[in-house]
Amino acid sequence: AQSVTQLDSQVPVFEEAPVELRCNYSSSVSVYLFWYVQYPNQGLQLLLKYLSGSTLVKGINGFEAEFNKSQTSFHLRKPSVHISDTAEYFCAVSERADTDKLIFGTGTRLQVFP
Amino acid sequence: GAVVSQHPSRVICKSGTSVKIECRSLDFQATTMFWYRQFPKQSLMLMATSNEGSKATYEQGVEKDKFLINHASLTLSTLTVTSAHPEDSSFYICSAVVGQETQYFGPGTRLLVL
């Protein structure tokens, strides 16, 4: 069975500092990987996804993530955060054989301070 | 891009009444839509997969008679919470699959049962 672990429930950071949100997954088969962002009282917005090819994936709003198969990780990074990046971030995985079903991590609250 | 809407955005109802939530794909057709619920400060939990023209597939532990799903057309899926109780209060989010890998999410519906 698949699972997703986001070790950090909260990440506080000052504006313009770099940030990394960690995500590890567990699966016995090949997977697709996703990062979503959720602003207060809103649905989820896709930040980026890894399907195949280059392990470094660039997304919207200056975010990027790197797929590391040996470490089963898909950490999200941004070199310089803004106040507007304050939100909840969810890592998710789906099996390639069953691409319809997404399994979500518990989320990481990124709070950017001025 | 792919836009998914939900209506209503929030609803308050009395215990014992039924509530219908609509999920629409605005600029594409979706043969598959998903319904999630999200409790405060928790991740999204998949409730069911809604398939156009066939019965929904429910996740383990989700009562299909309580959460009625109807996928009436390629752009509309509805979730009806029957005989709602306070413990059903939650944030309900739908999503639709675009292509083979990516889900696009609606803005969510906040249900409060008094």
PDB file of C-alpha atoms in Angstrom:
ATOM      1  CA  ALA A   1       0.000   0.000   0.000  1.00  0.00           C
ATOM      2  CA  GLN A   2       1.098   3.509  -0.681  1.00  0.00           C
ATOM      3  CA  SER A   3       1.711   6.161   1.906  1.00  0.00           C
ATOM      4  CA  VAL A   4       3.044   9.690   2.018  1.00  0.00           C
ATOM      5  CA  THR A   5       4.900  11.238   4.928  1.00  0.00           C
ATOM      6  CA  GLN A   6       5.369  14.923   5.437  1.00  0.00           C
ATOM      7  CA  LEU A   7       7.562  15.102   8.480  1.00  0.00           C
ATOM      8  CA  ASP A   8       7.139  18.805   9.164  1.00  0.00           C
ATOM      9  CA  SER A   9       3.667  19.915  10.163  1.00  0.00           C
ATOM     10  CA  GLN A  10       4.781  23.543  10.296  1.00  0.00           C
ATOM     11  CA  VAL A  11       7.669  25.427   8.747  1.00  0.00           C
ATOM     12  CA  PRO A  12       8.209  29.040   9.803  1.00  0.00           C
ATOM     13  CA  VAL A  13      10.549  31.098   7.679  1.00  0.00           C
ATOM     14  CA  PHE A  14      11.408  34.740   7.098  1.00  0.00           C
ATOM     15  CA  GLU A  15      10.631  36.435   3.832  1.00  0.00           C
ATOM     16  CA  GLU A  16      13.273  36.047   1.106  1.00  0.00           C
ATOM     17  CA  ALA A  17      14.807  33.047   2.861  1.00  0.00           C
ATOM     18  CA  PRO A  18      15.033  29.667   1.123  1.00  0.00           C
ATOM     19  CA  VAL A  19      12.699  26.867   2.152  1.00  0.00           C
ATOM     20  CA  GLU A  20      12.472  23.106   1.766  1.00  0.00           C
ATOM     21  CA  LEU A  21       9.319  21.124   2.521  1.00  0.00           C
ATOM     22  CA  ARG A  22      10.022  17.443   2.908  1.00  0.00           C
ATOM     23  CA  CYS A  23       8.027  14.587   1.452  1.00  0.00           C
ATOM     24  CA  ASN A  24       8.772  10.872   1.547  1.00  0.00           C
ATOM     25  CA  TYR A  25       6.636   8.189   0.033  1.00  0.00           C
ATOM     26  CA  SER A  26       6.275   4.458   0.269  1.00  0.00           C
ATOM     27  CA  SER A  27       5.158   2.349  -2.653  1.00  0.00           C
ATOM     28  CA  SER A  28       5.981  -1.018  -4.138  1.00  0.00           C
ATOM     29  CA  VAL A  29       5.306   0.158  -7.673  1.00  0.00           C
ATOM     30  CA  SER A  30       6.202   3.087  -9.875  1.00  0.00           C
ATOM     31  CA  VAL A  31       4.439   6.274  -8.908  1.00  0.00           C
ATOM     32  CA  TYR A  32       3.521   9.734 -10.016  1.00  0.00           C
ATOM     33  CA  LEU A  33       4.242  12.503  -7.502  1.00  0.00           C
ATOM     34  CA  PHE A  34       2.515  15.820  -6.932  1.00  0.00           C
ATOM     35  CA  TRP A  35       2.675  18.923  -4.792  1.00  0.00           C
ATOM     36  CA  TYR A  36      -0.455  20.945  -4.179  1.00  0.00           C
ATOM     37  CA  VAL A  37      -0.937  24.235  -2.345  1.00  0.00           C
ATOM     38  CA  GLN A  38      -4.051  25.177  -0.404  1.00  0.00           C
ATOM     39  CA  TYR A  39      -4.787  28.739   0.591  1.00  0.00           C
ATOM     40  CA  PRO A  40      -7.242  29.358   3.460  1.00  0.00           C
ATOM     41  CA  ASN A  41     -10.769  28.197   2.724  1.00  0.00           C
ATOM     42  CA  GLN A  42      -9.892  27.218  -0.817  1.00  0.00           C
ATOM     43  CA  GLY A  43      -9.416  24.027  -2.771  1.00  0.00           C
ATOM     44  CA  LEU A  44      -6.063  22.704  -3.887  1.00  0.00           C
ATOM     45  CA  GLN A  45      -3.953  24.149  -6.649  1.00  0.00           C
ATOM     46  CA  LEU A  46      -1.386  22.062  -8.472  1.00  0.00           C
ATOM     47  CA  LEU A  47       2.155  23.378  -7.958  1.00  0.00           C
ATOM     48  CA  LEU A  48       4.064  20.741  -9.897  1.00  0.00           C
ATOM     49  CA  LYS A  49       4.157  17.074 -10.756  1.00  0.00           C
ATOM     50  CA  TYR A  50       6.632  14.360 -11.582  1.00  0.00           C
ATOM     51  CA  LEU A  51       5.527  11.795 -14.138  1.00  0.00           C
ATOM     52  CA  SER A  52       8.759  10.719 -15.820  1.00  0.00           C
ATOM     53  CA  GLY A  53      11.962  12.104 -17.300  1.00  0.00           C
ATOM     54  CA  SER A  54      14.065  14.703 -15.538  1.00  0.00           C
ATOM     55  CA  THR A  55      14.060  14.259 -11.790  1.00  0.00           C
ATOM     56  CA  LEU A  56      14.105  18.017 -11.212  1.00  0.00           C
ATOM     57  CA  VAL A  57      10.663  19.424 -11.770  1.00  0.00           C
ATOM     58  CA  LYS A  58       9.871  23.113 -11.950  1.00  0.00           C
ATOM     59  CA  GLY A  59       6.433  24.402 -11.046  1.00  0.00           C
ATOM     60  CA  ILE A  60       4.517  27.594 -10.635  1.00  0.00           C
ATOM     61  CA  ASN A  61       5.386  30.460  -8.294  1.00  0.00           C
ATOM     62  CA  GLY A  62       9.100  29.658  -8.386  1.00  0.00           C
ATOM     63  CA  PHE A  63       8.807  26.263  -6.709  1.00  0.00           C
ATOM     64  CA  GLU A  64      10.717  23.175  -7.749  1.00  0.00           C
ATOM     65  CA  ALA A  65      10.997  19.621  -6.500  1.00  0.00           C
ATOM     66  CA  GLU A  66      13.429  16.784  -7.011  1.00  0.00           C
ATOM     67  CA  PHE A  67      12.453  13.155  -7.312  1.00  0.00           C
ATOM     68  CA  ASN A  68      14.938  10.896  -5.577  1.00  0.00           C
ATOM     69  CA  LYS A  69      14.064   7.270  -6.174  1.00  0.00           C
ATOM     70  CA  SER A  70      16.738   5.797  -3.923  1.00  0.00           C
ATOM     71  CA  GLN A  71      15.581   7.906  -0.995  1.00  0.00           C
ATOM     72  CA  THR A  72      11.913   7.735  -2.004  1.00  0.00           C
ATOM     73  CA  SER A  73      11.663  11.470  -1.570  1.00  0.00           C
ATOM     74  CA  PHE A  74      10.122  14.392  -3.436  1.00  0.00           C
ATOM     75  CA  HIS A  75      11.113  17.485  -1.489  1.00  0.00           C
ATOM     76  CA  LEU A  76       9.754  20.881  -2.473  1.00  0.00           C
ATOM     77  CA  ARG A  77      12.065  23.900  -2.566  1.00  0.00           C
ATOM     78  CA  LYS A  78      11.987  27.592  -3.215  1.00  0.00           C
ATOM     79  CA  PRO A  79      15.115  29.767  -3.110  1.00  0.00           C
ATOM     80  CA  SER A  80      13.364  32.900  -1.833  1.00  0.00           C
ATOM     81  CA  VAL A  81       9.894  32.901  -0.316  1.00  0.00           C
ATOM     82  CA  HIS A  82       7.307  35.669  -0.218  1.00  0.00           C
ATOM     83  CA  ILE A  83       4.640  36.500   2.312  1.00  0.00           C
ATOM     84  CA  SER A  84       2.083  35.316  -0.244  1.00  0.00           C
ATOM     85  CA  ASP A  85       3.549  31.797  -0.097  1.00  0.00           C
ATOM     86  CA  THR A  86       1.995  31.334   3.331  1.00  0.00           C
ATOM     87  CA  ALA A  87      -0.319  28.358   2.870  1.00  0.00           C
ATOM     88  CA  GLU A  88      -0.735  24.638   3.439  1.00  0.00           C
ATOM     89  CA  TYR A  89       1.279  22.400   1.142  1.00  0.00           C
ATOM     90  CA  PHE A  90       0.329  18.811   0.374  1.00  0.00           C
ATOM     91  CA  CYS A  91       2.442  16.119  -1.203  1.00  0.00           C
ATOM     92  CA  ALA A  92       0.536  13.363  -3.004  1.00  0.00           C
ATOM     93  CA  VAL A  93       1.280  10.135  -4.827  1.00  0.00           C
ATOM     94  CA  SER A  94      -0.594   7.951  -7.254  1.00  0.00           C
ATOM     95  CA  GLU A  95       0.310   4.577  -8.661  1.00  0.00           C
ATOM     96  CA  ARG A  96       1.087   4.514 -12.357  1.00  0.00           C
ATOM     97  CA  ALA A  97      -1.186   1.529 -12.737  1.00  0.00           C
ATOM     98  CA  ASP A  98      -4.038   3.338 -11.036  1.00  0.00           C
ATOM     99  CA  THR A  99      -3.458   6.966 -11.786  1.00  0.00           C
ATOM    100  CA  ASP A 100      -6.880   8.011 -10.637  1.00  0.00           C
ATOM    101  CA  LYS A 101      -6.352   7.569  -6.929  1.00  0.00           C
ATOM    102  CA  LEU A 102      -4.331  10.156  -5.039  1.00  0.00           C
ATOM    103  CA  ILE A 103      -2.928   9.525  -1.586  1.00  0.00           C
ATOM    104  CA  PHE A 104      -2.142  12.701   0.315  1.00  0.00           C
ATOM    105  CA  GLY A 105       0.326  13.486   3.039  1.00  0.00           C
ATOM    106  CA  THR A 106      -0.825  15.261   6.170  1.00  0.00           C
ATOM    107  CA  GLY A 107       0.332  18.629   4.901  1.00  0.00           C
ATOM    108  CA  THR A 108       2.913  21.223   5.894  1.00  0.00           C
ATOM    109  CA  ARG A 109       1.918  24.664   6.991  1.00  0.00           C
ATOM    110  CA  LEU A 110       4.401  27.175   5.552  1.00  0.00           C
ATOM    111  CA  GLN A 111       4.297  30.476   7.384  1.00  0.00           C
ATOM    112  CA  VAL A 112       6.364  33.312   6.003  1.00  0.00           C
ATOM    113  CA  PHE A 113       7.191  36.183   8.332  1.00  0.00           C
ATOM    114  CA  PRO A 114       8.229  39.697   7.264  1.00  0.00           C
TER     115      PRO A 114
ATOM    116  CA  GLY B   1      -6.720  25.876 -17.947  1.00  0.00           C
ATOM    117  CA  ALA B   2      -8.882  23.274 -16.285  1.00  0.00           C
ATOM    118  CA  VAL B   3     -11.409  24.898 -13.970  1.00  0.00           C
ATOM    119  CA  VAL B   4     -13.584  23.062 -11.489  1.00  0.00           C
ATOM    120  CA  SER B   5     -16.350  24.827  -9.595  1.00  0.00           C
ATOM    121  CA  GLN B   6     -18.399  23.836  -6.570  1.00  0.00           C
ATOM    122  CA  HIS B   7     -21.729  25.079  -5.335  1.00  0.00           C
ATOM    123  CA  PRO B   8     -22.499  26.145  -2.731  1.00  0.00           C
ATOM    124  CA  SER B   9     -19.255  27.399  -1.243  1.00  0.00           C
ATOM    125  CA  ARG B  10     -20.643  27.053   2.234  1.00  0.00           C
ATOM    126  CA  VAL B  11     -23.861  25.747   3.720  1.00  0.00           C
ATOM    127  CA  ILE B  12     -25.372  25.578   7.174  1.00  0.00           C
ATOM    128  CA  CYS B  13     -28.159  23.117   7.813  1.00  0.00           C
ATOM    129  CA  LYS B  14     -30.103  21.564  10.637  1.00  0.00           C
ATOM    130  CA  SER B  15     -29.385  18.068  11.822  1.00  0.00           C
ATOM    131  CA  GLY B  16     -31.454  15.518   9.946  1.00  0.00           C
ATOM    132  CA  THR B  17     -31.750  17.440   6.698  1.00  0.00           C
ATOM    133  CA  SER B  18     -30.083  16.551   3.400  1.00  0.00           C
ATOM    134  CA  VAL B  19     -27.612  18.746   1.583  1.00  0.00           C
ATOM    135  CA  LYS B  20     -26.602  18.586  -2.080  1.00  0.00           C
ATOM    136  CA  ILE B  21     -23.219  19.790  -3.281  1.00  0.00           C
ATOM    137  CA  GLU B  22     -22.504  20.257  -6.974  1.00  0.00           C
ATOM    138  CA  CYS B  23     -19.176  19.869  -8.708  1.00  0.00           C
ATOM    139  CA  ARG B  24     -18.772  21.100 -12.267  1.00  0.00           C
ATOM    140  CA  SER B  25     -15.947  20.999 -14.763  1.00  0.00           C
ATOM    141  CA  LEU B  26     -16.306  24.313 -16.575  1.00  0.00           C
ATOM    142  CA  ASP B  27     -14.112  24.000 -19.639  1.00  0.00           C
ATOM    143  CA  PHE B  28     -13.587  20.298 -20.107  1.00  0.00           C
ATOM    144  CA  GLN B  29     -15.392  16.994 -19.852  1.00  0.00           C
ATOM    145  CA  ALA B  30     -14.578  14.691 -17.000  1.00  0.00           C
ATOM    146  CA  THR B  31     -15.520  11.051 -17.063  1.00  0.00           C
ATOM    147  CA  THR B  32     -14.139  10.703 -13.559  1.00  0.00           C
ATOM    148  CA  MET B  33     -14.545  13.007 -10.591  1.00  0.00           C
ATOM    149  CA  PHE B  34     -13.523  12.487  -7.007  1.00  0.00           C
ATOM    150  CA  TRP B  35     -14.987  13.551  -3.701  1.00  0.00           C
ATOM    151  CA  TYR B  36     -12.807  14.258  -0.689  1.00  0.00           C
ATOM    152  CA  ARG B  37     -13.468  15.474   2.803  1.00  0.00           C
ATOM    153  CA  GLN B  38     -11.062  17.431   4.889  1.00  0.00           C
ATOM    154  CA  PHE B  39     -11.338  17.934   8.623  1.00  0.00           C
ATOM    155  CA  PRO B  40      -9.735  21.022  10.198  1.00  0.00           C
ATOM    156  CA  LYS B  41      -5.964  20.969   9.959  1.00  0.00           C
ATOM    157  CA  GLN B  42      -5.963  17.527   8.397  1.00  0.00           C
ATOM    158  CA  SER B  43      -5.285  16.131   4.982  1.00  0.00           C
ATOM    159  CA  LEU B  44      -7.771  15.224   2.286  1.00  0.00           C
ATOM    160  CA  MET B  45      -9.362  11.830   2.553  1.00  0.00           C
ATOM    161  CA  LEU B  46     -10.814  10.286  -0.571  1.00  0.00           C
ATOM    162  CA  MET B  47     -14.466   9.393  -0.080  1.00  0.00           C
ATOM    163  CA  ALA B  48     -15.492   8.097  -3.475  1.00  0.00           C
ATOM    164  CA  THR B  49     -14.819   8.015  -7.178  1.00  0.00           C
ATOM    165  CA  SER B  50     -17.650   9.300  -9.329  1.00  0.00           C
ATOM    166  CA  ASN B  51     -17.913   7.791 -12.802  1.00  0.00           C
ATOM    167  CA  GLU B  52     -20.189   9.226 -15.466  1.00  0.00           C
ATOM    168  CA  GLY B  53     -22.915   6.790 -16.374  1.00  0.00           C
ATOM    169  CA  SER B  54     -22.156   4.263 -13.662  1.00  0.00           C
ATOM    170  CA  LYS B  55     -22.278   3.821  -9.920  1.00  0.00           C
ATOM    171  CA  ALA B  56     -19.767   5.549  -7.730  1.00  0.00           C
ATOM    172  CA  THR B  57     -16.977   3.600  -6.083  1.00  0.00           C
ATOM    173  CA  TYR B  58     -16.721   4.253  -2.365  1.00  0.00           C
ATOM    174  CA  GLU B  59     -13.662   4.005  -0.183  1.00  0.00           C
ATOM    175  CA  GLN B  60     -13.646   1.686   2.764  1.00  0.00           C
ATOM    176  CA  GLY B  61     -15.561   3.092   5.698  1.00  0.00           C
ATOM    177  CA  VAL B  62     -17.638   5.560   3.672  1.00  0.00           C
ATOM    178  CA  GLU B  63     -21.372   4.900   3.845  1.00  0.00           C
ATOM    179  CA  LYS B  64     -22.747   4.914   0.315  1.00  0.00           C
ATOM    180  CA  ASP B  65     -26.321   5.333   1.540  1.00  0.00           C
ATOM    181  CA  LYS B  66     -25.371   8.416   3.481  1.00  0.00           C
ATOM    182  CA  PHE B  67     -23.204  10.048   0.842  1.00  0.00           C
ATOM    183  CA  LEU B  68     -25.106   9.717  -2.410  1.00  0.00           C
ATOM    184  CA  ILE B  69     -23.142  10.474  -5.547  1.00  0.00           C
ATOM    185  CA  ASN B  70     -24.635  11.065  -8.953  1.00  0.00           C
ATOM    186  CA  HIS B  71     -22.509  11.745 -12.022  1.00  0.00           C
ATOM    187  CA  ALA B  72     -25.297  12.954 -14.272  1.00  0.00           C
ATOM    188  CA  SER B  73     -23.179  14.247 -17.144  1.00  0.00           C
ATOM    189  CA  LEU B  74     -19.592  14.665 -18.244  1.00  0.00           C
ATOM    190  CA  THR B  75     -19.451  18.044 -16.516  1.00  0.00           C
ATOM    191  CA  LEU B  76     -21.475  17.523 -13.354  1.00  0.00           C
ATOM    192  CA  SER B  77     -21.230  15.348 -10.276  1.00  0.00           C
ATOM    193  CA  THR B  78     -23.324  15.822  -7.146  1.00  0.00           C
ATOM    194  CA  LEU B  79     -22.772  14.701  -3.589  1.00  0.00           C
ATOM    195  CA  THR B  80     -25.803  14.521  -1.341  1.00  0.00           C
ATOM    196  CA  VAL B  81     -25.255  14.199   2.381  1.00  0.00           C
ATOM    197  CA  THR B  82     -28.436  12.543   3.594  1.00  0.00           C
ATOM    198  CA  SER B  83     -29.760  13.045   7.110  1.00  0.00           C
ATOM    199  CA  ALA B  84     -26.771  15.148   8.009  1.00  0.00           C
ATOM    200  CA  HIS B  85     -25.459  15.174  11.571  1.00  0.00           C
ATOM    201  CA  PRO B  86     -22.960  17.463  13.288  1.00  0.00           C
ATOM    202  CA  GLU B  87     -20.174  14.938  12.774  1.00  0.00           C
ATOM    203  CA  ASP B  88     -20.658  15.363   9.007  1.00  0.00           C
ATOM    204  CA  SER B  89     -19.525  18.963   9.303  1.00  0.00           C
ATOM    205  CA  SER B  90     -16.436  19.214   7.174  1.00  0.00           C
ATOM    206  CA  PHE B  91     -14.852  20.722   4.079  1.00  0.00           C
ATOM    207  CA  TYR B  92     -15.891  18.757   1.007  1.00  0.00           C
ATOM    208  CA  ILE B  93     -13.718  19.061  -2.067  1.00  0.00           C
ATOM    209  CA  CYS B  94     -14.220  17.575  -5.505  1.00  0.00           C
ATOM    210  CA  SER B  95     -11.715  17.076  -8.258  1.00  0.00           C
ATOM    211  CA  ALA B  96     -11.746  16.046 -11.888  1.00  0.00           C
ATOM    212  CA  VAL B  97      -9.146  14.184 -13.873  1.00  0.00           C
ATOM    213  CA  VAL B  98      -7.662  15.891 -16.893  1.00  0.00           C
ATOM    214  CA  GLY B  99      -5.752  13.624 -19.217  1.00  0.00           C
ATOM    215  CA  GLN B 100      -4.428  10.585 -17.423  1.00  0.00           C
ATOM    216  CA  GLU B 101      -2.500  11.881 -14.490  1.00  0.00           C
ATOM    217  CA  THR B 102      -3.580  15.195 -13.057  1.00  0.00           C
ATOM    218  CA  GLN B 103      -6.503  16.068 -10.854  1.00  0.00           C
ATOM    219  CA  TYR B 104      -7.833  19.611 -10.752  1.00  0.00           C
ATOM    220  CA  PHE B 105      -9.661  20.594  -7.611  1.00  0.00           C
ATOM    221  CA  GLY B 106     -12.728  22.635  -6.907  1.00  0.00           C
ATOM    222  CA  PRO B 107     -12.650  25.417  -4.312  1.00  0.00           C
ATOM    223  CA  GLY B 108     -14.462  23.290  -1.753  1.00  0.00           C
ATOM    224  CA  THR B 109     -17.742  23.442   0.139  1.00  0.00           C
ATOM    225  CA  ARG B 110     -17.806  24.032   3.861  1.00  0.00           C
ATOM    226  CA  LEU B 111     -20.684  22.195   5.498  1.00  0.00           C
ATOM    227  CA  LEU B 112     -21.795  23.026   9.004  1.00  0.00           C
ATOM    228  CA  VAL B 113     -24.522  20.899  10.539  1.00  0.00           C
ATOM    229  CA  LEU B 114     -26.159  22.323  13.619  1.00  0.00           C
TER     230      LEU B 114
END
